[in-house]
Short mmCIF file of C-alpha atoms and ligand atoms in Angstrom, two decimals:
data_model
loop_
_atom_site.label_atom_id
_atom_site.label_comp_id
_atom_site.label_asym_id
_atom_site.label_seq_id
_atom_site.Cartn_x
_atom_site.Cartn_y
_atom_site.Cartn_z
CA MET A 158 138.84 97.40 122.27
CA VAL A 159 135.24 97.07 120.27
CA ALA A 160 135.10 94.54 118.21
CA GLN A 161 134.43 95.55 114.88
CA ILE A 162 130.79 94.27 113.01
CA LEU A 163 131.30 91.55 109.85
CA ASP A 164 128.27 93.45 108.06
CA GLY A 165 127.04 90.14 106.35
CA LYS A 166 123.44 92.53 105.13
CA ALA A 167 125.75 94.61 104.24
CA LEU A 168 127.57 92.55 102.02
CA ALA A 169 125.12 89.89 100.94
CA GLN A 170 123.26 93.41 99.51
CA LYS A 171 126.09 94.43 97.52
CA ILE A 172 126.25 90.52 95.86
CA GLN A 173 122.88 90.14 95.36
CA GLY A 174 123.11 93.76 93.32
CA GLN A 175 125.88 92.44 90.95
CA LEU A 176 124.13 88.68 91.14
CA ALA A 177 120.73 90.37 89.76
CA GLN A 178 122.94 91.98 87.01
CA GLN A 179 124.62 89.16 86.27
CA VAL A 180 121.07 87.25 85.59
CA ALA A 181 119.58 89.70 83.76
CA GLU A 182 122.80 89.25 81.78
CA LEU A 183 122.04 86.00 81.37
CA ALA A 184 118.31 85.56 80.60
CA ALA A 185 118.46 88.36 77.79
CA LYS A 186 121.44 86.15 76.45
CA GLN A 187 120.77 82.54 76.85
CA GLY A 188 116.53 83.50 77.01
CA ARG A 189 115.88 82.02 80.48
CA SER A 190 116.57 83.11 83.77
CA PRO A 191 118.20 80.11 86.33
CA GLY A 192 115.52 78.41 88.39
CA LEU A 193 114.95 77.10 92.12
CA ALA A 194 112.98 74.99 94.08
CA VAL A 195 112.46 75.23 97.26
CA LEU A 196 110.63 72.30 98.69
CA MET A 197 109.12 72.87 101.73
CA VAL A 198 107.25 70.16 104.33
CA GLY A 199 105.00 70.96 106.96
CA ASP A 200 104.70 74.03 108.52
CA ASN A 201 107.61 74.43 110.91
CA PRO A 202 107.40 78.29 111.62
CA ALA A 203 110.99 79.35 111.29
CA SER A 204 111.63 77.04 108.04
CA ALA A 205 108.23 79.49 106.90
CA ALA A 206 110.59 82.10 108.03
CA TYR A 207 113.52 80.66 105.87
CA VAL A 208 111.42 79.78 102.65
CA ARG A 209 110.12 83.07 102.57
CA ASN A 210 113.48 84.51 102.88
CA LYS A 211 115.13 82.61 99.82
CA GLU A 212 111.62 83.48 97.91
CA LYS A 213 112.45 87.36 98.05
CA ALA A 214 115.73 86.73 97.48
CA CYS A 215 114.71 84.67 93.76
CA ALA A 216 111.54 87.25 92.96
CA LYS A 217 114.68 90.29 93.91
CA LEU A 218 117.32 88.70 91.47
CA ASN A 219 114.94 87.33 88.82
CA ILE A 220 115.41 83.55 89.43
CA ALA A 221 112.79 81.98 88.58
CA SER A 222 110.83 80.15 91.78
CA PHE A 223 109.59 76.67 91.32
CA GLY A 224 109.55 76.01 95.07
CA ARG A 225 106.49 74.11 96.60
CA HIS A 226 104.85 73.37 100.08
CA PHE A 227 103.70 70.03 101.03
CA PRO A 228 101.50 68.85 103.70
CA THR A 229 103.23 67.17 106.87
CA GLU A 230 101.78 64.09 106.20
CA THR A 231 103.34 63.66 103.13
CA THR A 232 105.13 60.48 102.21
CA GLN A 233 108.36 59.88 101.33
CA ALA A 234 107.19 58.25 97.49
CA GLU A 235 105.69 61.48 97.11
CA LEU A 236 108.62 63.80 97.46
CA THR A 237 111.36 61.13 95.97
CA ASP A 238 108.56 61.78 92.80
CA VAL A 239 108.50 65.46 93.21
CA ILE A 240 112.37 65.66 93.49
CA HIS A 241 112.99 62.89 90.20
CA SER A 242 111.00 64.97 88.00
CA LEU A 243 112.58 68.18 89.08
CA ASN A 244 116.20 66.06 88.44
CA GLN A 245 114.54 66.50 84.67
CA ASP A 246 112.94 69.73 84.22
CA PRO A 247 115.41 71.69 82.26
CA ASN A 248 114.45 75.50 83.65
CA VAL A 249 115.35 73.63 87.27
CA ASP A 250 119.02 74.39 88.05
CA GLY A 251 118.27 74.19 91.83
CA ILE A 252 116.77 72.14 94.26
CA LEU A 253 116.55 72.60 97.63
CA VAL A 254 114.72 70.06 100.45
CA GLN A 255 114.00 72.78 103.60
CA LEU A 256 114.98 71.00 107.10
CA PRO A 257 113.88 69.77 109.28
CA VAL A 258 111.40 67.42 107.54
CA PRO A 259 108.46 65.91 110.14
CA ASP A 260 109.58 62.13 110.98
CA GLN A 261 108.66 59.96 108.59
CA ILE A 262 110.52 61.36 106.45
CA ASP A 263 113.86 60.22 105.79
CA ALA A 264 115.59 63.54 105.07
CA VAL A 265 119.10 61.83 104.37
CA ALA A 266 117.49 59.41 101.78
CA LEU A 267 115.98 62.28 100.29
CA LEU A 268 118.17 64.45 100.18
CA ASN A 269 120.63 61.51 98.13
CA GLN A 270 117.87 61.37 94.98
CA ILE A 271 119.38 65.36 94.23
CA ASP A 272 120.83 65.65 90.92
CA PRO A 273 124.51 66.23 92.23
CA GLU A 274 124.35 69.21 89.61
CA LYS A 275 121.84 70.69 90.58
CA ASP A 276 122.35 70.11 94.62
CA VAL A 277 122.36 74.36 95.44
CA ASP A 278 122.55 73.24 99.22
CA GLY A 279 125.96 71.22 98.75
CA LEU A 280 124.51 68.60 101.21
CA HIS A 281 124.23 65.68 98.66
CA PRO A 282 127.58 63.45 99.06
CA VAL A 283 128.82 63.44 95.65
CA ASN A 284 128.56 67.28 96.75
CA LEU A 285 130.52 66.85 100.39
CA GLY A 286 132.78 64.46 99.06
CA ARG A 287 134.40 66.93 96.49
CA LEU A 288 135.01 69.02 99.12
CA VAL A 289 136.74 66.54 100.87
CA ARG A 290 138.73 66.31 98.03
CA GLY A 291 139.27 70.05 97.52
CA GLU A 292 137.50 69.61 94.18
CA VAL A 293 135.05 71.70 92.61
CA GLY A 294 131.45 71.31 93.28
CA LEU A 295 128.96 72.52 94.80
CA ARG A 296 129.52 74.73 98.41
CA SER A 297 127.27 74.22 101.59
CA CYS A 298 125.41 78.05 101.68
CA THR A 299 126.20 78.89 105.28
CA PRO A 300 129.50 77.64 105.74
CA PHE A 301 130.37 79.30 102.26
CA GLY A 302 128.81 82.14 103.33
CA VAL A 303 131.38 82.32 106.26
CA MET A 304 134.27 82.03 104.06
CA ARG A 305 133.47 84.87 101.47
CA LEU A 306 132.38 87.36 104.75
CA LEU A 307 136.09 86.87 105.70
CA GLN A 308 137.49 87.29 102.57
CA ALA A 309 135.41 90.15 102.29
CA TYR A 310 136.60 92.02 105.62
CA GLY A 311 140.57 90.53 104.09
CA ILE A 312 140.53 88.22 107.36
CA SER A 313 142.48 85.12 106.23
CA PRO A 314 142.52 81.74 107.40
CA ARG A 315 146.16 81.11 106.26
CA GLY A 316 148.08 79.48 109.05
CA LYS A 317 145.59 80.68 111.87
CA GLN A 318 144.19 78.37 114.73
CA ALA A 319 140.56 77.73 113.47
CA VAL A 320 137.73 76.53 116.13
CA VAL A 321 134.62 75.00 114.73
CA VAL A 322 131.93 74.45 117.67
CA GLY A 323 129.12 72.22 116.10
CA ARG A 324 129.77 69.31 113.80
CA SER A 325 126.42 69.26 112.27
CA ILE A 326 126.43 68.38 108.05
CA LEU A 327 124.72 71.66 107.47
CA VAL A 328 127.46 73.87 109.21
CA GLY A 329 129.45 72.36 111.14
CA LYS A 330 131.82 70.02 109.32
CA PRO A 331 131.46 71.49 105.79
CA GLN A 332 132.86 74.55 107.94
CA ALA A 333 136.01 73.10 109.09
CA LEU A 334 136.53 71.09 105.85
CA MET A 335 136.29 74.57 104.48
CA LEU A 336 139.09 76.78 106.65
CA LEU A 337 141.29 73.22 105.82
CA GLU A 338 141.04 74.41 102.73
CA ALA A 339 141.78 77.85 103.32
CA ASP A 340 144.84 76.90 105.04
CA ALA A 341 143.95 77.07 108.78
CA THR A 342 144.85 74.47 111.35
CA VAL A 343 141.29 73.64 111.93
CA VAL A 344 140.15 72.08 115.88
CA MET A 345 136.33 70.61 115.73
CA ALA A 346 134.39 71.32 119.27
CA HIS A 347 131.43 69.63 120.14
CA SER A 348 128.98 68.71 123.04
CA LYS A 349 131.55 66.23 124.28
CA THR A 350 134.56 68.04 124.36
CA PRO A 351 135.87 68.48 127.74
CA ASP A 352 136.37 72.32 129.01
CA LEU A 353 134.93 73.50 125.54
CA ALA A 354 136.42 76.84 127.00
CA ALA A 355 139.90 76.17 127.23
CA VAL A 356 139.12 75.11 123.41
CA THR A 357 137.58 78.21 122.10
CA ARG A 358 140.26 80.54 123.30
CA THR A 359 142.93 79.01 121.54
CA ALA A 360 141.36 79.98 118.25
CA ASP A 361 142.24 83.00 116.27
CA ILE A 362 138.97 82.59 113.88
CA LEU A 363 136.16 81.60 116.17
CA VAL A 364 132.75 79.80 113.99
CA THR A 365 130.25 78.50 116.47
CA ALA A 366 127.09 76.43 115.14
CA ILE A 367 125.19 75.08 118.33
CA GLY A 368 122.17 76.14 119.02
CA ARG A 369 122.44 76.90 122.59
CA PRO A 370 122.03 81.01 123.49
CA GLU A 371 124.25 83.02 124.00
CA ILE A 372 126.98 80.16 125.86
CA ILE A 373 130.48 81.72 124.22
CA THR A 374 131.32 84.48 126.79
CA ALA A 375 133.81 86.78 126.55
CA GLU A 376 136.67 84.71 128.50
CA MET A 377 135.98 81.79 126.01
CA VAL A 378 137.53 84.27 123.46
CA LYS A 379 141.12 84.91 123.22
CA PRO A 380 141.60 88.99 122.75
CA GLY A 381 141.52 90.12 119.74
CA ALA A 382 140.03 86.73 118.05
CA VAL A 383 137.63 87.04 115.01
CA VAL A 384 134.06 85.19 116.33
CA VAL A 385 131.29 84.50 113.75
CA ASP A 386 128.17 83.13 115.25
CA VAL A 387 126.20 80.94 113.39
CA GLY A 388 123.56 80.76 116.33
CA ILE A 389 119.83 81.48 115.31
CA ASN A 390 117.99 81.00 119.07
CA ARG A 391 114.60 81.98 119.58
CA VAL A 392 114.75 82.85 123.48
CA VAL A 393 111.52 84.06 125.35
CA ASP A 394 112.73 87.16 128.02
CA GLU A 395 110.70 87.37 130.82
CA ASN A 396 107.89 89.53 129.84
CA GLY A 397 106.56 86.69 127.30
CA LYS A 398 108.77 88.43 124.76
CA ALA A 399 110.36 86.42 122.10
CA TYR A 400 113.40 87.44 120.48
CA LEU A 401 116.23 85.78 118.69
CA THR A 402 119.67 85.64 119.86
CA GLY A 403 122.82 83.43 118.34
CA ASP A 404 125.12 81.16 120.12
CA VAL A 405 127.54 84.41 121.26
CA ASP A 406 126.49 86.72 124.17
CA PHE A 407 127.16 89.52 122.11
CA ALA A 408 127.32 91.82 124.79
CA SER A 409 130.33 90.89 126.37
CA VAL A 410 132.07 89.62 123.23
CA GLN A 411 132.26 92.91 121.80
CA ALA A 412 134.28 93.94 124.48
CA VAL A 413 137.69 90.86 123.70
CA ALA A 414 136.98 89.59 120.03
CA SER A 415 138.25 92.08 117.05
CA TYR A 416 135.35 90.95 114.42
CA LEU A 417 132.04 89.77 115.74
CA THR A 418 129.53 89.04 113.16
CA PRO A 419 126.40 90.25 114.89
CA VAL A 420 122.35 87.55 115.07
CA THR A 421 120.49 88.71 113.39
CA GLY A 422 122.53 90.18 110.11
CA GLY A 423 125.36 88.57 110.35
CA VAL A 424 125.74 85.24 108.72
CA GLY A 425 121.37 84.72 107.67
CA PRO A 426 121.57 87.06 104.95
CA MET A 427 124.55 85.57 103.81
CA THR A 428 123.25 81.60 103.68
CA VAL A 429 120.34 83.40 101.83
CA THR A 430 122.88 84.82 99.70
CA MET A 431 125.33 82.03 98.64
CA LEU A 432 122.02 79.79 97.65
CA MET A 433 121.49 82.59 95.00
CA ALA A 434 124.97 82.53 94.23
CA ASN A 435 125.12 78.54 93.80
CA THR A 436 122.03 78.32 91.65
CA VAL A 437 123.39 80.84 89.34
CA GLU A 438 126.57 78.48 88.99
CA SER A 439 124.23 75.48 89.19
CA TYR A 440 122.55 77.29 85.81
CA LEU A 441 126.13 78.22 83.96
CA ARG A 442 127.90 75.00 84.37
CA ARG A 443 123.91 73.74 82.69
CA GLU A 444 124.41 76.00 80.04
CA GLY A 445 127.95 75.06 79.08
CA LEU A 446 129.31 78.35 80.11
CA GLN A 447 131.33 76.96 83.03
CA GLU A 448 133.34 73.98 83.79
N1 GUN B 186 117.37 74.64 107.51
C1 GUN B 186 117.48 75.50 107.76
N2 GUN B 186 119.09 75.96 107.47
C2 GUN B 186 119.43 75.37 106.28
C3 GUN B 186 120.04 75.04 104.96
O1 GUN B 186 120.90 75.93 104.91
N3 GUN B 186 119.61 73.77 103.85
C4 GUN B 186 118.19 73.89 104.07
N4 GUN B 186 117.96 72.74 103.26
N5 GUN B 186 117.36 73.42 105.58
C5 GUN B 186 117.79 74.38 106.33
#
């Protein structure tokens, strides 16, 4: 068996095309474009690359960018003030604080300051609570992107055994809840799970968000499973050349899985696209065009 590629890049382009058209129509009708503020503190190079991608996507879709970049030594109080003023700004529909933030900043306290209706990252306790309760709300972009990717390939989680490896608030926990919402039987595995391979081998749908390069090998995957690799790990090869790789050993797993996401070009482009989709959704609600 050779796994079919779950092409997040192609799907992201298709959805972005649809969103661009929707934004153009909305801007003409309502007299303003949706607006997104991405806040970045410090100069983590990976974060800078993610933020650039988000800003590029905004430009492509004609979503107004209110992004700001702050020096590493910025205080909690300064950032809190910025968030409060963005909460009040009628042209801003979405606010995102790029994580991680420098050590002196309490990220949770900061995220809690974002108006839940503008929380396009879906990380505010109100939106996470809505997800737990199965209520309408803004959903975290990466797990939401994974769900859209599965849906686009006709892969229904209903009745399937899903294993999520990783329990972060950004991916693992919301991912498990979204799979549960889609009627999968969900197991959450993590760094303290003994015999991880025995657990991952039960998965019809395996989602990995661990941040450990290529640790999921073919022996850990049930034949015919759908494997979604959320990991993006920077690795330096023996010649000193850096490259990005996932949590999954693509070469070996490709021969066992039925579907597999590549890194890059799998989940990553979907994350950015769901951020754009959430910004449009927030705009629609704020303009009174959607419940
Ligand atoms: N850092 C890495 N991924 C993300 C994300 O999806 N949202 C935020 N806010 N920070 C991140």
